[in-house]
CSV table of C-alpha atoms in Angstrom, one decimal:
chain,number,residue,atom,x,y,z
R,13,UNK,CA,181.9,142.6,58.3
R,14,UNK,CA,185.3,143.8,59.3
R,15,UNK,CA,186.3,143.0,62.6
R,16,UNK,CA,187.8,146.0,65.1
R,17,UNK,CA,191.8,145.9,65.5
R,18,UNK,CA,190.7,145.4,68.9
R,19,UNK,CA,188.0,142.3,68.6
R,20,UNK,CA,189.7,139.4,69.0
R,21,UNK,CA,187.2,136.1,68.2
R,22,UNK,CA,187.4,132.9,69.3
R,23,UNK,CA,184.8,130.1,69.5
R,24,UNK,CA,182.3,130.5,73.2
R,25,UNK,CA,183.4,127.6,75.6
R,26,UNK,CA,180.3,126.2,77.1
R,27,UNK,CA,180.8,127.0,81.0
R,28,UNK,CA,180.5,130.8,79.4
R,29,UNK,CA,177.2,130.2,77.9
R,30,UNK,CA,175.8,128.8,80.9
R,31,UNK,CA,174.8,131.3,82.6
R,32,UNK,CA,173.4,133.1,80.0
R,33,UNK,CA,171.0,130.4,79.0
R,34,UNK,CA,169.4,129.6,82.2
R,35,UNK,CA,165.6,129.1,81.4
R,36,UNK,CA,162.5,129.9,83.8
R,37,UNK,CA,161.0,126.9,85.1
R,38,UNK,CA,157.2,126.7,83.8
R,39,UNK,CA,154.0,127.5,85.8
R,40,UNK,CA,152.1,124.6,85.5
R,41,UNK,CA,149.4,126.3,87.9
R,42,UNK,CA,146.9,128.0,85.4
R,43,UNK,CA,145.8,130.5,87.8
R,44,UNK,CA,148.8,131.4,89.3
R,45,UNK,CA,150.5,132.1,85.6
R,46,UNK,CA,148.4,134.1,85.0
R,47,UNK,CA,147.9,136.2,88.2
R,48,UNK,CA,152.0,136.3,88.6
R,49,UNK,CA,151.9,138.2,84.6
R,50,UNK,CA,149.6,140.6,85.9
R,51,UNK,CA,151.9,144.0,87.0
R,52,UNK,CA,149.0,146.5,87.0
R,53,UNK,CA,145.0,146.5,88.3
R,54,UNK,CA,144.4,147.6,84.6
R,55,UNK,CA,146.1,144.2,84.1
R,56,UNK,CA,143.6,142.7,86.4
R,57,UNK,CA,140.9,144.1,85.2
R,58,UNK,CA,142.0,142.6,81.4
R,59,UNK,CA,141.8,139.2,83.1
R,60,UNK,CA,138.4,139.7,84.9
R,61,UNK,CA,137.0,140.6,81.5
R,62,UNK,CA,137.6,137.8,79.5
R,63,UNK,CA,136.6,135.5,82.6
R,64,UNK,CA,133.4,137.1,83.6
R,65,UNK,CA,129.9,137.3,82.1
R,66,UNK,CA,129.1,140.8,80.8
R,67,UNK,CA,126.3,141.8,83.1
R,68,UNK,CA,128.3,141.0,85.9
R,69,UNK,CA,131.1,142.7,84.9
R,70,UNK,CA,129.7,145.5,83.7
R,71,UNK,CA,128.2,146.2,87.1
R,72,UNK,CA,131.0,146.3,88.4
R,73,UNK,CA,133.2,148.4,85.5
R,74,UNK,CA,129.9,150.6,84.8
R,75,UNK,CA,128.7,153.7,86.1
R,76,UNK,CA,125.9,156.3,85.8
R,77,UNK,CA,124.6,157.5,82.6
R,78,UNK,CA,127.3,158.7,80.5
R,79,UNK,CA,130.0,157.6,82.9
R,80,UNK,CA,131.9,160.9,83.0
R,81,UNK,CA,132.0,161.2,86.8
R,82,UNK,CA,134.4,157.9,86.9
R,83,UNK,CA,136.2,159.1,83.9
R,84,UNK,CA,136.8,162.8,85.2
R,85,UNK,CA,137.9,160.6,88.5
R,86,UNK,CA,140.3,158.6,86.9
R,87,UNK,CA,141.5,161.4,84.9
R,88,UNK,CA,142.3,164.0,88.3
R,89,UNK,CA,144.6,161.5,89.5
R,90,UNK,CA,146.4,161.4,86.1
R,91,UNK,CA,146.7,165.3,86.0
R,92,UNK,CA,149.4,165.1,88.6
R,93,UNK,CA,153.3,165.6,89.1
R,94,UNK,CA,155.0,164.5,91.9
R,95,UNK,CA,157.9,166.8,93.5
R,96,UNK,CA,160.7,164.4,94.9
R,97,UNK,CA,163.3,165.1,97.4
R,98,UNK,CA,166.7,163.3,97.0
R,99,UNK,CA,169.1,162.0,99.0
R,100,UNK,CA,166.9,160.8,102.0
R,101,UNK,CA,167.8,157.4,103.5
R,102,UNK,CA,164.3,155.4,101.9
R,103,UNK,CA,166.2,151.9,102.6
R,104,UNK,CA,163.0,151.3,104.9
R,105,UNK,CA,159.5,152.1,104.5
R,106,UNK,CA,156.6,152.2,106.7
R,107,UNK,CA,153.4,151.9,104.9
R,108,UNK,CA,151.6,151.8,107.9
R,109,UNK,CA,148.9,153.9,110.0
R,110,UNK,CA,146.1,154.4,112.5
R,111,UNK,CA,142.5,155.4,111.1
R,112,UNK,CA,139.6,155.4,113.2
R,113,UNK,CA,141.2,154.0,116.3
R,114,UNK,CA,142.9,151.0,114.9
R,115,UNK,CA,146.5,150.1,112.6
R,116,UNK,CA,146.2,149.1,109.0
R,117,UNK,CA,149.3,147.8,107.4
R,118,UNK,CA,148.3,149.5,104.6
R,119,UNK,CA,146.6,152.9,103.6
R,120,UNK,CA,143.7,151.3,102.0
R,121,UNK,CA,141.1,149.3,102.9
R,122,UNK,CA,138.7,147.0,100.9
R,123,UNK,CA,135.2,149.3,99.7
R,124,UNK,CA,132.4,147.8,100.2
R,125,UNK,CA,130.4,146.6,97.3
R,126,UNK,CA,127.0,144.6,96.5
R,127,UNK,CA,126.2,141.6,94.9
R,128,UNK,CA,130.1,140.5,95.3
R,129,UNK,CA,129.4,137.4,94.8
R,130,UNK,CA,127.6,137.7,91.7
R,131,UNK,CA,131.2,138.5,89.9
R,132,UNK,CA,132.5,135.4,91.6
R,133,UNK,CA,131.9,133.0,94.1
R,134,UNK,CA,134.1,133.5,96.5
R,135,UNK,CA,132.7,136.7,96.8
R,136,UNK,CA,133.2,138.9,100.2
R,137,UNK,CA,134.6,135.4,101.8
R,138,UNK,CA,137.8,135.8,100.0
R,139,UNK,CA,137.8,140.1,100.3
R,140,UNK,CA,137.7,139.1,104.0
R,141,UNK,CA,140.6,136.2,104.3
R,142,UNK,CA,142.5,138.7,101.9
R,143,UNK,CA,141.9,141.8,103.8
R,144,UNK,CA,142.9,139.9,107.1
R,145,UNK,CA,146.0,138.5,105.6
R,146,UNK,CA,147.3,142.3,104.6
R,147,UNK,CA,146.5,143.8,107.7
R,148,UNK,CA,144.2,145.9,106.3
R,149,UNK,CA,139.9,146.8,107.1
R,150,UNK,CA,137.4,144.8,105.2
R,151,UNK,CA,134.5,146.7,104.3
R,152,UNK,CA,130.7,144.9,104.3
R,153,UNK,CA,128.0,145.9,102.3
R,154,UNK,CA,124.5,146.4,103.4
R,155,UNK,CA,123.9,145.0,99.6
R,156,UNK,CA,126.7,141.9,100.2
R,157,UNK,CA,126.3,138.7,98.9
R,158,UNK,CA,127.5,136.9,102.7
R,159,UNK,CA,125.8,137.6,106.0
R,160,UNK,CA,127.4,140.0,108.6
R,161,UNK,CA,128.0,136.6,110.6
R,162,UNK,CA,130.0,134.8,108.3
R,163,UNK,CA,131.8,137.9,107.3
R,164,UNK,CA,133.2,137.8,110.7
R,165,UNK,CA,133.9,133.9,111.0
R,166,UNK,CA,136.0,134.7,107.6
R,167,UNK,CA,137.9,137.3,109.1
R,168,UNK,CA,137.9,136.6,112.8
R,169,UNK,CA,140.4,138.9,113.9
R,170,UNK,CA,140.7,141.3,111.6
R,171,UNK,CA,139.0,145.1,111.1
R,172,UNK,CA,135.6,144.6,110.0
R,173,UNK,CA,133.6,147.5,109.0
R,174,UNK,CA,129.6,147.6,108.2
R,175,UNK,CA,128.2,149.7,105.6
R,176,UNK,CA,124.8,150.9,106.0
R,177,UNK,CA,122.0,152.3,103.6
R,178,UNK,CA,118.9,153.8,105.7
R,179,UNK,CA,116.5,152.1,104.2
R,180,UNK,CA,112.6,153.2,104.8
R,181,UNK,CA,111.6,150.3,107.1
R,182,UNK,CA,114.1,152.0,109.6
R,183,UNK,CA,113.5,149.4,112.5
R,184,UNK,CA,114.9,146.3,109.7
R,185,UNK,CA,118.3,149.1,109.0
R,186,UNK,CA,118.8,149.3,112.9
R,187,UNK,CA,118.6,145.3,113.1
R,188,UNK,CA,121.3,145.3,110.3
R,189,UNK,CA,123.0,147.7,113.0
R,190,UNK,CA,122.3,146.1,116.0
R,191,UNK,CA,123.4,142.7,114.4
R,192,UNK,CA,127.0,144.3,113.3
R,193,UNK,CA,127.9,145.9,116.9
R,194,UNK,CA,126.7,142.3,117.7
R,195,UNK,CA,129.2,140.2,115.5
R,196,UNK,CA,132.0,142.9,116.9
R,197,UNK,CA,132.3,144.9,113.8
R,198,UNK,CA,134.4,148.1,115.2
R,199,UNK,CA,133.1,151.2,112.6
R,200,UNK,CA,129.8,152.0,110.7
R,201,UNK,CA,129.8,153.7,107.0
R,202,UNK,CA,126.5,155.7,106.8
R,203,UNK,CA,126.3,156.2,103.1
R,204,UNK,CA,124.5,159.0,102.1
R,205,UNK,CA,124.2,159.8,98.7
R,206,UNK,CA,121.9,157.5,97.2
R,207,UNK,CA,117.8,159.0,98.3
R,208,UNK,CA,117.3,157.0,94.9
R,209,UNK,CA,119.7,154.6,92.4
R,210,UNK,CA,121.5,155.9,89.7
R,211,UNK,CA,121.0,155.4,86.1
R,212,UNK,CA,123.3,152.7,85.2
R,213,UNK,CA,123.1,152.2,81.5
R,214,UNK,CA,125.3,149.4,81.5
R,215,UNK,CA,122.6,147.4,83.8
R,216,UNK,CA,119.5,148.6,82.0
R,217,UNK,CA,121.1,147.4,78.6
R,218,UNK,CA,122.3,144.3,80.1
R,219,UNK,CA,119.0,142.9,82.1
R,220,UNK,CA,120.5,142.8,84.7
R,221,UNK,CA,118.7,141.1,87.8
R,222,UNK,CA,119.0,138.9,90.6
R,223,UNK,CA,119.4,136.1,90.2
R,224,UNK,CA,121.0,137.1,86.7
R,225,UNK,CA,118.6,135.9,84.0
R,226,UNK,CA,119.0,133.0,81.6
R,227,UNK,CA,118.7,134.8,77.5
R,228,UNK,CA,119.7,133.6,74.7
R,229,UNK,CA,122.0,136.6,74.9
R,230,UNK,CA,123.7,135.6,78.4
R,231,UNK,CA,123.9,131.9,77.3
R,232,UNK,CA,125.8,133.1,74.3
R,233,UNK,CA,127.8,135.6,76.5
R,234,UNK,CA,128.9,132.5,78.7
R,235,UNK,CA,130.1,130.4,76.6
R,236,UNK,CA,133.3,131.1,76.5
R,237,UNK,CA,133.6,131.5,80.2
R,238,UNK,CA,132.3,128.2,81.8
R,239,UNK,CA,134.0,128.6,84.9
R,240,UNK,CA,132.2,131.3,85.9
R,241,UNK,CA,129.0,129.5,85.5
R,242,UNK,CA,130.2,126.3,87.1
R,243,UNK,CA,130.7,128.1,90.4
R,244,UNK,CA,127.4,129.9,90.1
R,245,UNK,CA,125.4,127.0,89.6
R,246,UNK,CA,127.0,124.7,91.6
R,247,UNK,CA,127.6,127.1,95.0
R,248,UNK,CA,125.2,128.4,97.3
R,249,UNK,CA,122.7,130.6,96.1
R,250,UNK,CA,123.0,134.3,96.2
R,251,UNK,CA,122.0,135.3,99.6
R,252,UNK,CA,121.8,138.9,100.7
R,253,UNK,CA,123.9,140.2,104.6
R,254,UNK,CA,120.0,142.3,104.7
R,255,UNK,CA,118.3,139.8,102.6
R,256,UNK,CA,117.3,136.3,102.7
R,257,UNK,CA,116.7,136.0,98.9
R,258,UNK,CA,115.7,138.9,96.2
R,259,UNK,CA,114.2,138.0,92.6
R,260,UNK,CA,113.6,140.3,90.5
R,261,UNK,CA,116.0,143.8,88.7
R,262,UNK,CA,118.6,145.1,90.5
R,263,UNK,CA,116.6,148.7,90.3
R,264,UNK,CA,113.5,147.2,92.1
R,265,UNK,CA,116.0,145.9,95.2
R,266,UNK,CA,117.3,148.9,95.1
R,267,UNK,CA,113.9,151.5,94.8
R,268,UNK,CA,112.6,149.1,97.5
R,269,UNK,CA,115.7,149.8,99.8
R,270,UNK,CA,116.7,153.5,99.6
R,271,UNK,CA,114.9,156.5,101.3
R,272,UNK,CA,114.8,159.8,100.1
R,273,UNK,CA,113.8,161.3,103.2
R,274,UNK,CA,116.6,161.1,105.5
R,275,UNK,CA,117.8,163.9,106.7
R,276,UNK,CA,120.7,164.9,109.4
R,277,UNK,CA,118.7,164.4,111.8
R,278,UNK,CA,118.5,161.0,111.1
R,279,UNK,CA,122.6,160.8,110.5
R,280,UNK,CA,122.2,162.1,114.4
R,281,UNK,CA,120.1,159.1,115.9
R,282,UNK,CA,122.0,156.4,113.8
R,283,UNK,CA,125.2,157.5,115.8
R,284,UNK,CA,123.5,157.4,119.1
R,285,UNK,CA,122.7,154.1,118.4
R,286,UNK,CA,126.3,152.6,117.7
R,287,UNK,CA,128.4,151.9,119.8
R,288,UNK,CA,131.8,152.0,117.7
R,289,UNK,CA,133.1,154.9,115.3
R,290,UNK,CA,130.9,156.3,112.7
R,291,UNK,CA,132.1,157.7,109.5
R,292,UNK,CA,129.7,159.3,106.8
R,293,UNK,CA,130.2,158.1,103.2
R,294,UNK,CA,129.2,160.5,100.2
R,295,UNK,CA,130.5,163.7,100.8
R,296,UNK,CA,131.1,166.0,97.3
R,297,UNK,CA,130.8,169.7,98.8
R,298,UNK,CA,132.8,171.3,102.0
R,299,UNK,CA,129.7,172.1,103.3
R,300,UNK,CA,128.4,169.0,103.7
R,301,UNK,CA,131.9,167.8,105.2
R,302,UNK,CA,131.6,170.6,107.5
R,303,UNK,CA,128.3,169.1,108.8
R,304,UNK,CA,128.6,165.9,109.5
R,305,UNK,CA,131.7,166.5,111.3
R,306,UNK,CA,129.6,169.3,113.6
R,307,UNK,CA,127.4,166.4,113.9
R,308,UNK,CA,130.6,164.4,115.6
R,309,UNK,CA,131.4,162.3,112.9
R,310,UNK,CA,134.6,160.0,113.4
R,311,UNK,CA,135.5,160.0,109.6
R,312,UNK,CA,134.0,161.2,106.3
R,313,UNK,CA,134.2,159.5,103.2
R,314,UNK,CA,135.1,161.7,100.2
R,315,UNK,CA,133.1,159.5,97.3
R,316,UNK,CA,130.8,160.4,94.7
R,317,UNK,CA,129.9,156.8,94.6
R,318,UNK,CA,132.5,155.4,91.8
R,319,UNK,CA,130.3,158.0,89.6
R,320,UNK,CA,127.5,155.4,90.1
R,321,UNK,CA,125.0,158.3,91.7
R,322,UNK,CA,125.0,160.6,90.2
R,323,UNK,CA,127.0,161.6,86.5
R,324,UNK,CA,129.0,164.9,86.4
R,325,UNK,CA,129.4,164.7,90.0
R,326,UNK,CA,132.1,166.7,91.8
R,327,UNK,CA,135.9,165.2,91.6
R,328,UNK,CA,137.0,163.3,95.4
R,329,UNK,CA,140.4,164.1,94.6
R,330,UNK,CA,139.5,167.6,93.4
R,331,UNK,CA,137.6,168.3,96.5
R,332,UNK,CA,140.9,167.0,98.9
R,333,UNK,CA,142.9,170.0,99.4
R,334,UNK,CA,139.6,172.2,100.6
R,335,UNK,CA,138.1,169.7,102.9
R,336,UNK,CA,141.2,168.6,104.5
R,337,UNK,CA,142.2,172.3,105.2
R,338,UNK,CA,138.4,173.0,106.5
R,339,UNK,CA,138.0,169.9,108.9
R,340,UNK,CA,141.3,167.9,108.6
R,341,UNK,CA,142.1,168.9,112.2
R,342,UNK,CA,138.5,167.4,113.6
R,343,UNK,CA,138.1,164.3,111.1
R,344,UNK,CA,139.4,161.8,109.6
R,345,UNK,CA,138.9,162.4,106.0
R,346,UNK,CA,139.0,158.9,103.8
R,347,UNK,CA,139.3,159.2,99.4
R,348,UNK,CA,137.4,156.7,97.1
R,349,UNK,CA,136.3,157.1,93.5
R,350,UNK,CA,138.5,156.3,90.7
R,351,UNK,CA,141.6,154.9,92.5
R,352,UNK,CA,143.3,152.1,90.2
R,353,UNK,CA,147.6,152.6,91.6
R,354,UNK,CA,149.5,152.8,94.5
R,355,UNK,CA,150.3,156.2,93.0
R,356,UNK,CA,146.7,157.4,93.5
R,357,UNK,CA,146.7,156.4,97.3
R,358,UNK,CA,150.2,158.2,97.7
R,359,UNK,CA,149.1,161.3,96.2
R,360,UNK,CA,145.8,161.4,98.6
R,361,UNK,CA,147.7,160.7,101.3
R,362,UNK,CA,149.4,163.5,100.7
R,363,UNK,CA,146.8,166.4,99.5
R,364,UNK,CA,145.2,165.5,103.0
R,365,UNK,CA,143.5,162.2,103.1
R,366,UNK,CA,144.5,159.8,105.9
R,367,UNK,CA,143.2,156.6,104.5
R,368,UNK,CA,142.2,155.4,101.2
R,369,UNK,CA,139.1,152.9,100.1
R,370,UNK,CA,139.2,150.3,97.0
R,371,UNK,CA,136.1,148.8,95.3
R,372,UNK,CA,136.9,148.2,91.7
R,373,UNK,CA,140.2,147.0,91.8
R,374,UNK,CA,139.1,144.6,94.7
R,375,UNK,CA,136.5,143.3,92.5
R,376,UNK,CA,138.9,143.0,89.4
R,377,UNK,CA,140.9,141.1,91.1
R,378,UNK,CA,138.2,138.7,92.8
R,379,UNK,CA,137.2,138.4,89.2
R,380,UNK,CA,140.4,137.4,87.8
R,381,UNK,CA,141.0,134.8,90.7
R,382,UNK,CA,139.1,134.7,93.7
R,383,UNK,CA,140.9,134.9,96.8
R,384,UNK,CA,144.1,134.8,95.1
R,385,UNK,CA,143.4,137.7,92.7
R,386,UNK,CA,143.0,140.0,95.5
R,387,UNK,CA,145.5,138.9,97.8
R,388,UNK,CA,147.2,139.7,94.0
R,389,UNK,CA,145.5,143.4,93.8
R,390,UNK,CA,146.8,143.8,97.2
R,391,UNK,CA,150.4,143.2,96.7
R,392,UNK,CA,150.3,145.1,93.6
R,393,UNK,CA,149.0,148.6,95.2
R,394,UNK,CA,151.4,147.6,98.0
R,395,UNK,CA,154.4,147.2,96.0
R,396,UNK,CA,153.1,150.0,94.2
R,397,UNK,CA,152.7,152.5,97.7
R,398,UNK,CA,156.4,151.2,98.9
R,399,UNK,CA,158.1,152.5,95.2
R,400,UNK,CA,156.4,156.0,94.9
R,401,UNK,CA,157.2,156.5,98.5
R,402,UNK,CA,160.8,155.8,97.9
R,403,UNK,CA,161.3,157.7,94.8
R,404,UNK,CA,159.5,161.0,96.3
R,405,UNK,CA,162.1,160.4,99.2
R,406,UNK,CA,160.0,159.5,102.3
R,407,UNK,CA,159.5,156.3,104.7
R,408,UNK,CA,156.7,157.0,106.9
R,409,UNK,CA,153.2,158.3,105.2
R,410,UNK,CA,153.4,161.0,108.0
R,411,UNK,CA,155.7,162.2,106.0
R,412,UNK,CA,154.0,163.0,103.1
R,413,UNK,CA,152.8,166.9,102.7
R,414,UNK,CA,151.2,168.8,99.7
R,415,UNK,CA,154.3,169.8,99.2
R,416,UNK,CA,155.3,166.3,97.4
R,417,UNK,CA,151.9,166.6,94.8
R,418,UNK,CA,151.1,169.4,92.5
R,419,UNK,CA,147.4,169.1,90.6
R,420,UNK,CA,147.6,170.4,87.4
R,421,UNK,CA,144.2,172.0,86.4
R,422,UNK,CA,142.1,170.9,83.2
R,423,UNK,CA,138.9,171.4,84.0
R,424,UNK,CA,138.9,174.9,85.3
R,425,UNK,CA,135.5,176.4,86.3
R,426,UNK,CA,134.4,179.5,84.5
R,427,UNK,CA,134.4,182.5,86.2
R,428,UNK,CA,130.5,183.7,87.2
R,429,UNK,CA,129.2,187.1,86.5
């Protein structure tokens, strides 16, 4: 090779190559290595697969029937395009806000979800510290694997939120109510959009049950992922925040629980019995967000359930712009369903949604470390939130319009005779 007239070699000097061979010190902590590598919640949710038993991770990655509700989910948050404005002064952000009378750090909160404990020990113990250590609500469910008691010791100080299925015995739901006002939990998530379970394939296929079952196929499954059955076996047995102990499928808990005869009427009397705000969890149409909030609703949850309920349900982010222009002004109007970045909360934030819930990407990251996996979930969304709010050129999520999110169409209803 023929040097340029104007390269001039000469043999490096060692003080030059010092700096450019300084090597990372190793991470001897297991856990932590591989936490740290993880960027994304699809990352996450990598981990949590290789380190978790297929029925239990499949109940939490599954969904109804042919899973297209979660997919169409995840997809509406794809089909988007961001509008930034330049030159604004984004050298501080404020992810903060107020929902339902009280500040979160954050515009998400922890979802709640059943049988947490079930993907890994830890369980809703370590949501909670998590949750309380970011500032942000921790959601329990009425199918959680800790009581509503300990929930609290766990997170003492922190926003605590109860999530209540009617069930048919309607003097043992108010008990679950009574005991949550009790424990000083400060908001009540009616969910209303199961009068029976879905069909989760995933489940069926699996066997899933409670406590999980011991095959020759689950043996084989776990295998390769002692851990996970080393905690199970040697922890305290899976024990219910409405339950004592359940044996048998997850469908007969769940046929035994739900009741397909509530009505608004009863939505009515559960609120006159609690004494702290009430938000309504499962609406898919603007009608039914109109309702509840004639009913005096404090917050409505835009969900169809993860697309757990029922498939080929309508899109939560879809539905966003309508509701929040009908009843934005008289509720406070929270998004889950098929959120995985800080990119997706950002964007509901600004169609209209003025807080944002998590389930799967809480559960990935319990999965793929315990407590430490979603304190990890949590700073990724976070750092997440913080960079899309800078690069669309805003510092408060007041900020945030419609103006700074465009949803491009793909599935586009046909037009009726």
């Amino acid at each position: 090779m023929q040097d340029n007239k104007h390269t001039r070699r000469r043999v490096p000097k060692p003080r030059d190559l010092a700096p450019l061979m300084q090597f990372k010190k190793p991470q001897l902590d297991a856990k932590k290595r591989r936490l740290d590598a993880a960027l994304t919640v699809e990352d996450l949710r990598t981990i949590a697969k290789r380190r978790t038993p297929k029925a239990a991770f499949d109940y939490t990655d599954g969904s109804a029937e042919a899973e297209l509700s979660i997919a169409r989910a995840r997809q509406a948050f794809s089909d988007i395009e961001f509008r930034p404005a330049i030159l604004r002064d984004v050298s501080k952000v404020d992810t903060s806000c107020t929902i339902l009378g009280g500040r979160s750090e954050l515009p998400f909160g922890i979802a709640p979800t059943g049988f947490t404990r079930m993907m890994q020990t830890e369980g809703e113990y370590a949501g909670a510290r998590a949750a309380a250590r970011a500032g942000i609500p921790f959601s329990l469910s009425t199918m959680g694997t800790a009581s509503i008691e300990d929930v609290k010791d766990a997170n003492p100080h922190g926003r605590n939120w109860f999530q209540l299925y009617m069930w048919k015995d309607r003097e043992r739901s108010m008990a679950l109510v009574e005991r949550a006002a009790n424990a000083g939990y400060d908001t009540l998530l009616v969910t209303v959009d199961v009068p029976v379970a879905g069909a989760r394939l995933r489940d069926k296929r699996n066997g899933m049950s409670i406590p999980p079952a011991l095959t020759a196929k689950t043996v084989l499954n776990a295998v390769p992922r002692p851990q996970w059955w080393i905690d199970f076996l040697t922890t305290e047995p899976l024990a219910f925040a409405s339950l004592d102990r359940w044996s048998g499928t997850v469908a007969e808990l769940l046929d035994t629980m739900f009741d397909p005869t509530v009505t608004f009427d009863d939505l009515a009397w559960i609120k006159s019995q609690w004494p702290g705000k009430l938000v309504v969890k499962g609406i898919q149409t603007v009608a039914d967000a109109k309702a509840v909030t004639g009913l005096g609703a404090d917050g409505i949850v835009l969900s169809n359930h993860g697309g757990r309920q029922l498939d080929r349900a309508p899109i939560p982010f879809h539905l966003l712009p309508d509701v929040a222009r009908e009843v934005g002004a008289d509720t406070e109007i929270i998004l889950d369903t098929g959120i995985s970045s800080g990119a997706d909360i950002v964007a509901s934030i600004a169609l209209g949604a003025r807080f944002t819930l998590v389930g799967r990407a809480y559960l990935y990251g319990l999965m793929a470390g315990g407590e430490a996996g979603v304190d990890r979930m949590i700073a990724i969304l976070s750092e997440q939130i913080t960079r899309t709010m800078r690069l669309l050129g805003v510092s408060t999520l007041d900020e945030l319009g419609p103006g700074h999110v465009t949803q491009l169409e793909r599935l586009v209803p046909r037009s009726r005779a």
